[in-house]
PDB file of C-alpha atoms in Angstrom:
ATOM      1  CA  ALA A   1      -3.543   0.511  25.265  1.00 41.00           C
ATOM      2  CA  GLN A   2      -1.087   2.904  23.718  1.00 45.00           C
ATOM      3  CA  MET A   3      -3.218   5.957  22.995  1.00 45.00           C
ATOM      4  CA  ASP A   4      -0.152   8.130  22.379  1.00 47.00           C
ATOM      5  CA  ASP A   5       0.714   6.033  19.332  1.00 48.00           C
ATOM      6  CA  ILE A   6      -2.568   6.861  17.611  1.00 47.00           C
ATOM      7  CA  LYS A   7      -3.206  10.413  18.752  1.00 48.00           C
ATOM      8  CA  LEU A   8      -2.931  12.683  15.738  1.00 48.00           C
ATOM      9  CA  GLY A   9      -1.372  15.800  17.148  1.00 52.00           C
ATOM     10  CA  ASP A  10       1.163  17.370  14.801  1.00 53.00           C
ATOM     11  CA  VAL A  11       2.513  14.953  12.228  1.00 52.00           C
ATOM     12  CA  LYS A  12       5.705  16.602  10.965  1.00 57.00           C
ATOM     13  CA  THR A  13       7.138  15.841   7.542  1.00 54.00           C
ATOM     14  CA  GLU A  14      10.270  14.238   8.954  1.00 53.00           C
ATOM     15  CA  SER A  15       8.247  11.801  11.043  1.00 70.00           C
ATOM     16  CA  TYR A  16       5.564  11.118   8.429  1.00 66.00           C
ATOM     17  CA  PHE A  17       6.908   7.806   7.182  1.00 68.00           C
ATOM     18  CA  LYS A  18       7.723   6.690  10.711  1.00 72.00           C
ATOM     19  CA  GLU A  19       4.090   7.309  11.680  1.00 71.00           C
ATOM     20  CA  ILE A  20       2.810   5.408   8.652  1.00 76.00           C
ATOM     21  CA  LYS A  21       4.943   2.395   9.571  1.00 75.00           C
ATOM     22  CA  LYS A  22       3.261   2.331  12.992  1.00 71.00           C
ATOM     23  CA  TRP A  23      -0.022   1.802  11.188  1.00 71.00           C
ATOM     24  CA  MET A  24       1.242  -0.987   8.966  1.00 73.00           C
ATOM     25  CA  GLY A  25       0.698  -4.541   9.928  1.00 75.00           C
ATOM     26  CA  ASP A  26      -2.349  -6.669   9.611  1.00 85.00           C
ATOM     27  CA  LYS A  27      -5.731  -5.303   8.675  1.00 88.00           C
ATOM     28  CA  SER A  28      -7.340  -5.995  12.047  1.00 90.00           C
ATOM     29  CA  GLU A  29      -4.694  -3.971  13.912  1.00 89.00           C
ATOM     30  CA  SER A  30      -5.073  -1.024  11.534  1.00 90.00           C
ATOM     31  CA  LEU A  31      -8.860  -1.125  11.879  1.00 93.00           C
ATOM     32  CA  ARG A  32      -8.613  -1.347  15.658  1.00 92.00           C
ATOM     33  CA  LYS A  33      -6.427   1.767  15.764  1.00 90.00           C
ATOM     34  CA  LEU A  34      -8.679   3.622  13.334  1.00 93.00           C
ATOM     35  CA  ASN A  35     -11.756   2.827  15.421  1.00 94.00           C
ATOM     36  CA  ILE A  36     -10.023   4.109  18.561  1.00 93.00           C
ATOM     37  CA  MET A  37      -8.982   7.226  16.654  1.00 92.00           C
ATOM     38  CA  LEU A  38     -12.573   7.679  15.450  1.00 95.00           C
ATOM     39  CA  HIS A  39     -13.833   7.392  19.018  1.00 95.00           C
ATOM     40  CA  LEU A  40     -11.275   9.923  20.324  1.00 93.00           C
ATOM     41  CA  GLU A  41     -11.914  12.408  17.522  1.00 93.00           C
ATOM     42  CA  GLY A  42     -15.667  11.979  18.013  1.00 95.00           C
ATOM     43  CA  TYR A  43     -15.279  12.820  21.692  1.00 94.00           C
ATOM     44  CA  ASP A  44     -13.204  15.906  20.810  1.00 91.00           C
ATOM     45  CA  PHE A  45     -15.838  16.963  18.262  1.00 93.00           C
ATOM     46  CA  ARG A  46     -18.638  16.660  20.816  1.00 94.00           C
ATOM     47  CA  GLN A  47     -16.637  18.752  23.301  1.00 94.00           C
ATOM     48  CA  SER A  48     -15.701  21.448  20.786  1.00 93.00           C
ATOM     49  CA  PRO A  49     -17.455  21.125  17.413  1.00 94.00           C
ATOM     50  CA  SER A  50     -15.702  22.629  14.413  1.00 93.00           C
ATOM     51  CA  SER A  51     -15.624  22.102  10.672  1.00 93.00           C
ATOM     52  CA  ASP A  52     -12.074  20.678  10.898  1.00 92.00           C
ATOM     53  CA  SER A  53     -13.174  18.186  13.553  1.00 92.00           C
ATOM     54  CA  ARG A  54     -16.099  17.122  11.383  1.00 95.00           C
ATOM     55  CA  LEU A  55     -13.776  16.672   8.403  1.00 96.00           C
ATOM     56  CA  LYS A  56     -11.353  14.585  10.485  1.00 95.00           C
ATOM     57  CA  LEU A  57     -14.201  12.271  11.431  1.00 96.00           C
ATOM     58  CA  LYS A  58     -15.233  11.957   7.788  1.00 97.00           C
ATOM     59  CA  ILE A  59     -11.663  11.214   6.668  1.00 97.00           C
ATOM     60  CA  ILE A  60     -11.236   8.519   9.325  1.00 96.00           C
ATOM     61  CA  GLU A  61     -14.602   6.965   8.431  1.00 98.00           C
ATOM     62  CA  GLU A  62     -13.642   6.932   4.739  1.00 97.00           C
ATOM     63  CA  THR A  63     -10.346   5.224   5.592  1.00 96.00           C
ATOM     64  CA  ILE A  64     -12.123   2.551   7.631  1.00 96.00           C
ATOM     65  CA  SER A  65     -14.538   1.999   4.758  1.00 97.00           C
ATOM     66  CA  SER A  66     -11.666   1.717   2.275  1.00 96.00           C
ATOM     67  CA  LEU A  67      -9.863  -0.855   4.408  1.00 94.00           C
ATOM     68  CA  ASN A  68     -13.075  -2.853   4.787  1.00 95.00           C
ATOM     69  CA  LYS A  69     -13.214  -2.921   0.972  1.00 96.00           C
ATOM     70  CA  ASN A  70      -9.647  -4.310   0.915  1.00 93.00           C
ATOM     71  CA  ALA A  71      -7.913  -1.123  -0.203  1.00 93.00           C
ATOM     72  CA  ASN A  72      -4.134  -1.003   0.083  1.00 90.00           C
ATOM     73  CA  ARG A  73      -3.522  -0.210   3.769  1.00 88.00           C
ATOM     74  CA  GLU A  74      -0.347   1.789   3.212  1.00 85.00           C
ATOM     75  CA  LEU A  75      -1.967   4.007   0.587  1.00 88.00           C
ATOM     76  CA  ALA A  76      -5.221   4.442   2.494  1.00 91.00           C
ATOM     77  CA  ILE A  77      -3.509   5.361   5.762  1.00 89.00           C
ATOM     78  CA  SER A  78      -0.933   7.591   4.047  1.00 87.00           C
ATOM     79  CA  ASN A  79      -3.763   9.408   2.300  1.00 91.00           C
ATOM     80  CA  MET A  80      -5.607   9.809   5.614  1.00 91.00           C
ATOM     81  CA  PHE A  81      -2.569  11.340   7.327  1.00 85.00           C
ATOM     82  CA  LEU A  82      -1.964  13.679   4.397  1.00 87.00           C
ATOM     83  CA  LYS A  83      -5.564  14.905   4.397  1.00 92.00           C
ATOM     84  CA  ILE A  84      -5.626  15.395   8.158  1.00 89.00           C
ATOM     85  CA  GLY A  85      -2.231  17.119   8.029  1.00 84.00           C
ATOM     86  CA  GLN A  86      -3.642  19.611   5.547  1.00 87.00           C
ATOM     87  CA  LEU A  87      -6.405  20.487   8.002  1.00 84.00           C
ATOM     88  CA  ASN A  88      -3.872  21.376  10.682  1.00 63.00           C
ATOM     89  CA  HIS A  89      -2.267  24.108   8.551  1.00 59.00           C
TER      90      HIS A  89
END
């Protein structure tokens, strides 16, 4: 699959909305990407545990939970990227 499309890395302000659009689409596609992201971040956390890594996992899990409760995908994913972006600074 396209792991580069879902790897967090540095989400810059100018590319923020472009990144969010990648996540839009149907619910199953968003959940699939979030579960892959959760798996990748979990692997990174196990390799090098940190409080930021733990928070990223929690944020992703909360987003998955929100989508499973039929939250607005655009808002939930935007909020996730904003929270994770704050951790990187």
